[in-house]
Amino acid sequence: MSLAEARADASTGGDIAAEMTAIGRAAKTAAHRLANATTKEKNAALKAMASAIRRNAETILADNARDVADAKEAGTTGSFIDRLTLDPARVEAMATGIEEIAALADPVGTVLAAWERPNGLHIERVRTPLGVIGVIYESRPNVTADAGALCLKAGNAAILRGGSDSFRSSGAIHACLVEGLESAGLPAEAIQIVPTRDRAAVGYMLAGLRGAIDVIVPRGGKSLVARVQSEARVPVFAHLEGVNHIYVDRDADLEMAKAIVLNAKMRRTGVCGAVETLLVDAKVADTHLRPLIVALKDAGCLVRGDERSRTVAPGVTPATEGDWSTEYLDAVISVKVVDGIKEALQHIERYGSHHTDAIVTNDQAAADRFLAKVDSAIVLHNASTQFADGGEFGMGAEIGIATGKMHARGPVGVEQLTSFKYRVRGTGQVRP
Amino acid sequence: MSLAEARADASTGGDIAAEMTAIGRAAKTAAHRLANATTKEKNAALKAMASAIRRNAETILADNARDVADAKEAGTTGSFIDRLTLDPARVEAMATGIEEIAALADPVGTVLAAWERPNGLHIERVRTPLGVIGVIYESRPNVTADAGALCLKAGNAAILRGGSDSFRSSGAIHACLVEGLESAGLPAEAIQIVPTRDRAAVGYMLAGLRGAIDVIVPRGGKSLVARVQSEARVPVFAHLEGVNHIYVDRDADLEMAKAIVLNAKMRRTGVCGAVETLLVDAKVADTHLRPLIVALKDAGCLVRGDERSRTVAPGVTPATEGDWSTEYLDAVISVKVVDGIKEALQHIERYGSHHTDAIVTNDQAAADRFLAKVDSAIVLHNASTQFADGGEFGMGAEIGIATGKMHARGPVGVEQLTSFKYRVRGTGQVRP
């Protein structure tokens, strides 16, 4: 059913309720078509979306400028405005990003496993789309393009709800996505954007739009994810905060530790893969901790430490209990001296968020123990926590990093946006 | 922390609240130990559980007799009493079932994928336990053994809550599981049973016991699953009803269709894999439908049909709209004549429950189309729907059949009771 038909058909009271119900129905209908769309069709649509974005760059930038002006007038500033603001380079990056998604392998139809039973039944486990994915994000217009393209590649219909401050920008980008869909003969309703700034719309999405939404992907800060998790009545690919640790073991190479800690903290302080707490083995506090702290401070990082670390290096402010569970997302790090890997593991278990944690050591046994015992989506040995990224994992674009244990954990790329089913072929078998 | 400590430590008000919180904490602690338990330890525990069940068979049967007596006195009858009642053969079957689970491959630690990045990072996707699994089931004492053993094999701690009518039986079986755990040096809290008949306990489990429960597995009828789904604040491996279809295509072999339909409906009518609706292509209504209906009636099956099917065969009672979405779990079947595969697909999409559906045909193209378009956990070609079973799939024991699209879909065996994490090994890589 087309969106228009569905709308006409919507029977619930209240304009938004009716509107959202209609969007849900149209998405479900589009999802059935997409589930059987060919790779060729999906890639044609993606490539057409990229060209449409390039062709309409001026419109997108003009609409974005109006969003930015309103936000500034409303008194918003700083990183919020930076995330909201588009420029020609960022628009081009969106187009390129979509082309990269087109270049990814199509996960749908992949046979994950196949086996034959003694009775001759041939069983296959095959990837299928999830269905309808609801994406709720903040005022970052580019997410409209990323999320829409990723969902489509995996054969899913998407219902996008961006931050209200990016309403015009997201709308302009969405128009380009629809242009791409239609030029490839795919339903325009395959990627819909919630056409209202009204926050009530989010509530309807979290309620699942009467069974129309299969999974909700929240993409944004702590408060957004918290609301989604507490209100959602459908599965959520939640991305909790990244309270990430690096444990510098007694057998760590100092230069390697320095390079990794500096990169993990300072390469980009606002990403979820940034390290927030540095744990250093007491055995090397004298030799390693001081140079590490000096390097961090030289790089412009604020260091908050426990008592033992403060005796080692000057200019370390006292860390409070709250620091150990804080995701700074800023040039700040908490430092603690621990008595070996055992205390490090206990600290991570108690204060960590099961996102990404790393150990620096040349002791293989210690590394194996750390990789085995730390229950986080990503555990690293001798590498920077900032590798926590779908692209860096070779998965292509990601819609986020999941910290739950169900279905999707770690980077959520096209494969994680699929489900599966069992295909069984027989020759008349009946069960004894 | 031991259960006793945790109990002492429990700070919430209300006896049950405190009790359940303590159980949750103890389970979480046990789960950490289990996550690193060796296959040898887990299998030793499982084998010891089986022997303990055999050794304590008389106690189990005595406690079960008291449960059964109470239930009968309370006026319950029929299949409920049958499911509740144990006999020496059923006790032996529990022991054998646990030994079969011990014989399964240990999924934990399996490397699901491994690849090397251009920068030399070595990435592995490794199976890990889920953590703590809450299993809520009805008065079928044997589920206590199945569920506890399956969760343990996958390295998970289990919190079991059986129907209150099987309280004593489940308790006696649980005592044997604990005996097995302890004899293998694993924590007794690895498998806990809710020590009260109070229904409020279920509410606490559905709320997740303050983050202690990672997933809830409801095992039982429609109403139980419905309550769990509407109240659970943690992920659920839901098993919805099986409104399963068999579509007999124009190119179906009549004898094969007869064998498959009879087996799918009558082998066991109470299982979720039983067929409930028979769809027959109008092109073969005259040649195939009548013999199919006669065979079903001869086998003692009640047949409810649409108008077209009733003109073909005598003694078919009229089907109402409600029949098309009814899981009879009984010797009853609904029959409909459809105009080819297209209408069959539409009917299944509209009335099915996405559990298990089959096509009988010698036309490969029709079979492929059916297998591709039917969005059910299990789709079969020329085989009985009663193969919808983890054992029949070669997965060993199953805890149920999931009809959701997340994480676990279809038979839920040991593999489906695991999660995964990424293990990344480097040599000092930092992100550019």
XYZ file of C-alpha atoms in Angstrom, chain B residues 49-421:
373
model
C 23.874 -34.232 37.320
C 22.654 -37.188 35.264
C 23.927 -39.678 37.818
C 22.444 -37.658 40.669
C 19.065 -37.729 38.939
C 19.262 -41.509 38.517
C 20.445 -41.978 42.104
C 17.654 -39.786 43.474
C 14.922 -41.057 41.169
C 12.786 -42.288 44.064
C 12.891 -38.947 45.863
C 12.031 -37.124 42.645
C 9.096 -39.445 41.980
C 7.855 -39.141 45.576
C 7.928 -35.332 45.450
C 6.280 -35.442 42.043
C 3.527 -37.711 43.386
C 2.726 -35.084 46.015
C 2.615 -32.350 43.357
C 0.299 -34.473 41.220
C -1.953 -35.315 44.178
C -2.298 -31.631 45.067
C -3.042 -30.715 41.465
C -5.723 -33.404 41.164
C -7.220 -32.357 44.476
C -7.330 -28.819 43.102
C -9.424 -30.257 40.270
C -6.927 -29.988 37.438
C -7.121 -32.772 34.848
C -6.135 -33.981 31.395
C -3.012 -32.908 29.530
C -1.941 -30.628 32.377
C -1.679 -33.602 34.749
C 0.033 -35.603 32.010
C 2.733 -32.946 31.571
C 3.159 -32.681 35.330
C 3.431 -36.397 35.988
C 6.817 -38.143 36.077
C 7.458 -41.892 35.908
C 10.703 -43.898 35.981
C 10.964 -43.690 32.172
C 10.594 -39.887 32.171
C 13.169 -39.520 34.947
C 15.603 -41.692 32.977
C 14.861 -39.556 29.894
C 15.914 -36.448 31.850
C 19.223 -38.071 32.778
C 19.846 -39.210 29.198
C 18.927 -35.751 27.907
C 21.571 -34.152 30.126
C 24.174 -36.686 28.954
C 23.313 -35.799 25.361
C 23.910 -32.127 26.170
C 27.278 -33.053 27.705
C 28.117 -34.761 24.406
C 27.424 -31.590 22.379
C 30.321 -29.408 21.233
C 31.084 -26.504 23.583
C 30.166 -23.323 21.679
C 32.109 -20.995 23.996
C 35.441 -19.820 22.587
C 34.607 -20.872 19.044
C 36.129 -18.408 16.578
C 33.223 -17.418 14.322
C 35.370 -15.350 12.008
C 38.948 -14.142 11.845
C 40.572 -11.653 9.539
C 43.659 -9.469 9.223
C 43.514 -5.741 8.480
C 45.950 -3.991 6.124
C 47.531 -2.346 9.194
C 48.300 -5.785 10.630
C 45.554 -5.866 13.259
C 44.294 -9.440 13.702
C 40.555 -9.464 14.469
C 38.591 -12.471 15.753
C 34.894 -12.805 16.444
C 34.603 -15.237 19.343
C 31.605 -16.901 20.993
C 31.041 -15.933 24.631
C 28.255 -16.867 27.043
C 25.246 -14.550 27.279
C 25.583 -14.271 31.054
C 22.497 -14.905 33.160
C 19.428 -16.494 31.569
C 16.038 -16.423 33.239
C 13.808 -19.318 32.208
C 10.113 -19.095 32.989
C 8.116 -22.253 32.281
C 4.950 -24.079 33.153
C 4.421 -27.154 35.282
C 6.667 -29.499 33.277
C 9.313 -30.701 35.754
C 11.633 -32.033 33.029
C 12.200 -28.480 31.742
C 14.111 -27.846 34.977
C 16.725 -30.385 33.861
C 16.762 -29.462 30.135
C 16.982 -25.702 30.677
C 19.513 -25.860 33.490
C 21.794 -28.181 31.534
C 21.561 -26.217 28.256
C 22.332 -22.903 29.952
C 25.329 -24.447 31.748
C 26.735 -26.000 28.576
C 26.757 -22.542 26.963
C 28.534 -21.109 30.019
C 25.523 -19.241 31.356
C 24.114 -19.011 34.854
C 20.415 -19.870 34.976
C 17.563 -18.668 37.143
C 14.690 -21.109 36.757
C 11.076 -20.421 37.581
C 8.751 -23.361 36.942
C 5.007 -23.587 37.324
C 3.959 -23.589 40.983
C 2.151 -26.916 40.595
C 5.518 -28.582 39.913
C 7.208 -26.813 42.817
C 8.302 -29.930 44.714
C 9.251 -31.932 41.614
C 11.349 -29.077 40.204
C 12.980 -28.603 43.593
C 13.997 -32.253 43.792
C 15.413 -32.159 40.258
C 17.209 -28.883 40.974
C 18.882 -30.446 44.014
C 20.427 -33.029 41.667
C 21.689 -30.277 39.331
C 23.350 -28.503 42.271
C 24.908 -31.805 43.375
C 26.426 -32.149 39.912
C 27.714 -28.560 39.888
C 29.398 -28.892 43.260
C 30.950 -32.254 42.503
C 32.645 -30.597 39.502
C 33.818 -27.630 41.561
C 31.413 -25.198 39.911
C 29.343 -22.740 41.978
C 25.975 -24.004 43.209
C 24.521 -20.617 42.201
C 25.216 -21.426 38.532
C 21.706 -22.903 38.383
C 19.216 -21.438 40.839
C 15.526 -22.104 41.166
C 13.158 -19.477 42.514
C 12.421 -20.758 46.027
C 8.868 -19.464 46.270
C 5.519 -20.154 44.646
C 4.726 -16.453 44.923
C 3.876 -15.131 41.456
C 5.430 -11.769 42.334
C 8.812 -13.439 41.801
C 8.089 -13.605 38.051
C 7.552 -9.851 37.999
C 10.994 -9.282 39.496
C 12.546 -11.589 36.902
C 10.805 -9.754 34.052
C 12.183 -6.493 35.455
C 15.659 -8.023 35.065
C 16.610 -8.284 38.761
C 18.416 -4.933 38.616
C 20.463 -5.715 35.550
C 21.342 -9.235 36.647
C 19.355 -11.039 33.934
C 20.583 -10.778 30.327
C 17.729 -12.589 28.594
C 14.419 -14.203 29.508
C 13.308 -17.425 27.849
C 9.606 -18.130 28.315
C 8.716 -21.741 27.702
C 5.024 -22.438 27.681
C 1.670 -21.508 26.206
C 0.305 -18.390 24.620
C -0.725 -16.611 27.813
C 2.644 -17.116 29.508
C 4.558 -15.825 26.491
C 2.132 -12.913 26.114
C 2.657 -11.846 29.728
C 6.420 -12.160 29.437
C 6.516 -10.135 26.226
C 4.342 -7.330 27.532
C 6.080 -7.028 30.920
C 9.708 -7.906 30.242
C 12.207 -5.047 30.444
C 15.024 -7.307 29.217
C 15.433 -9.120 25.881
C 13.125 -12.119 25.407
C 13.615 -15.187 23.203
C 9.913 -15.384 22.558
C 8.240 -18.452 21.153
C 4.997 -17.347 19.602
C 2.336 -19.793 18.524
C 2.873 -21.894 15.434
C 0.075 -21.152 12.991
C 1.835 -23.276 10.352
C 0.813 -23.864 6.766
C 1.348 -26.473 4.088
C 0.711 -25.313 0.531
C -0.010 -28.153 -1.875
C 0.980 -26.766 -5.257
C -0.433 -27.705 -8.679
C 2.727 -29.730 -9.304
C 2.568 -31.644 -6.026
C 2.803 -35.427 -6.005
C -0.417 -36.606 -4.337
C 1.107 -39.489 -2.376
C 3.897 -37.272 -1.073
C 1.400 -34.553 -0.156
C -0.754 -37.093 1.688
C 2.184 -38.466 3.687
C 3.490 -35.002 4.572
C 0.123 -33.486 5.511
C -0.886 -36.498 7.650
C 2.477 -36.483 9.418
C 2.543 -32.698 9.885
C -0.941 -32.698 11.436
C -1.354 -36.052 13.180
C 2.084 -37.312 14.264
C 1.701 -35.159 17.365
C -1.036 -32.525 17.372
C 0.207 -30.668 20.481
C 3.609 -29.569 19.202
C 4.386 -26.107 17.850
C 5.573 -27.577 14.544
C 2.175 -29.142 13.779
C 0.429 -27.801 10.663
C -2.821 -25.937 11.311
C -3.865 -24.798 7.851
C -3.770 -26.658 4.548
C -3.746 -24.537 1.381
C -4.451 -26.340 -1.880
C -3.975 -24.944 -5.368
C -7.363 -24.702 -7.155
C -5.732 -26.364 -10.175
C -5.549 -29.659 -8.230
C -8.576 -29.223 -5.984
C -10.413 -32.051 -7.765
C -7.525 -34.508 -7.921
C -5.697 -33.791 -4.637
C -7.962 -32.039 -2.162
C -10.586 -34.750 -1.802
C -8.134 -37.599 -1.067
C -6.244 -35.334 1.339
C -9.408 -34.525 3.264
C -10.543 -38.150 3.268
C -7.129 -39.260 4.592
C -7.265 -36.625 7.344
C -10.775 -37.608 8.387
C -9.885 -41.316 8.312
C -7.008 -40.451 10.659
C -9.501 -38.891 13.044
C -8.893 -35.250 12.159
C -11.663 -32.668 12.175
C -11.623 -30.644 8.959
C -12.871 -27.046 8.696
C -12.905 -25.659 5.192
C -13.720 -22.643 3.089
C -16.626 -22.814 0.671
C -14.626 -24.110 -2.288
C -13.119 -26.954 -0.310
C -16.525 -27.919 1.061
C -17.888 -28.406 -2.451
C -15.100 -30.916 -3.117
C -15.347 -33.166 -0.070
C -18.240 -34.133 2.204
C -18.211 -33.761 5.970
C -16.170 -30.596 6.012
C -17.536 -28.067 8.510
C -17.472 -24.368 7.558
C -14.325 -22.490 8.608
C -14.807 -19.082 10.187
C -12.444 -16.110 9.764
C -11.020 -16.975 13.189
C -9.926 -20.446 12.038
C -7.238 -19.012 9.753
C -5.287 -17.618 12.692
C -5.942 -20.412 15.179
C -3.269 -22.736 16.543
C -5.486 -25.754 17.314
C -2.789 -27.938 18.905
C -5.397 -30.638 18.387
C -6.715 -33.018 15.724
C -8.298 -30.145 13.794
C -7.172 -28.550 10.527
C -8.443 -25.652 8.440
C -8.441 -26.059 4.658
C -8.560 -23.416 1.950
C -8.482 -23.571 -1.847
C -6.218 -20.853 -3.270
C -5.617 -19.645 -6.818
C -1.972 -20.596 -7.058
C 1.141 -19.772 -5.088
C 0.501 -16.019 -5.108
C -2.692 -16.337 -3.064
C -1.001 -18.928 -0.838
C 1.810 -16.469 -0.056
C -0.717 -13.727 0.654
C -2.682 -15.980 3.012
C 0.450 -17.041 4.914
C 1.639 -13.437 5.186
C -1.724 -12.332 6.523
C -2.582 -15.162 8.926
C 0.698 -16.948 9.687
C 2.840 -16.560 12.781
C 6.232 -16.751 10.989
C 7.043 -20.067 12.665
C 7.175 -22.928 10.125
C 5.613 -23.232 6.681
C 6.004 -25.766 3.881
C 5.316 -26.212 0.183
C 4.775 -29.547 -1.549
C 5.635 -29.391 -5.240
C 7.833 -30.879 -7.932
C 8.222 -27.445 -9.542
C 11.648 -26.161 -8.457
C 10.811 -22.568 -9.431
C 7.662 -22.576 -7.290
C 9.620 -24.098 -4.386
C 12.375 -21.476 -4.629
C 9.805 -18.697 -4.778
C 8.035 -20.046 -1.690
C 11.264 -20.494 0.271
C 12.359 -16.964 -0.625
C 9.110 -15.112 -0.001
C 7.726 -16.759 3.121
C 9.176 -14.784 6.034
C 9.131 -17.537 8.653
C 11.861 -18.898 10.922
C 11.664 -22.231 9.079
C 10.490 -22.778 5.502
C 10.404 -26.275 4.027
C 10.104 -27.842 0.588
C 8.649 -31.378 0.371
C 9.039 -32.164 4.060
C 6.833 -32.275 7.161
C 6.520 -29.166 9.328
C 7.076 -31.420 12.355
C 10.810 -31.316 11.581
C 10.746 -27.904 13.315
C 12.873 -29.133 16.212
C 16.431 -28.530 17.367
C 17.109 -32.246 17.600
C 15.836 -32.840 14.062
C 18.069 -29.957 12.907
C 21.058 -31.709 14.445
C 21.550 -28.986 17.068
C 21.005 -31.358 19.948
C 18.569 -30.324 22.648
C 16.684 -27.046 22.302
C 15.156 -24.768 24.889
C 12.435 -23.746 22.445
C 11.765 -22.346 18.974
C 12.117 -18.587 18.674
C 9.855 -16.685 16.312
C 11.468 -13.267 16.730
C 13.991 -11.885 14.252
C 16.689 -10.897 16.723
C 19.611 -13.045 17.811
C 17.856 -16.378 18.126
C 15.373 -17.480 15.466
C 14.115 -21.019 14.993
C 15.403 -23.753 17.315
C 17.212 -22.293 20.354
C 20.076 -24.647 21.197
C 23.395 -24.101 22.958
C 24.757 -21.889 20.161
C 21.768 -19.579 20.367
C 22.390 -19.237 24.117
C 25.714 -17.499 23.429
C 26.848 -13.991 22.515
C 30.216 -12.980 21.015
C 32.954 -10.426 21.302
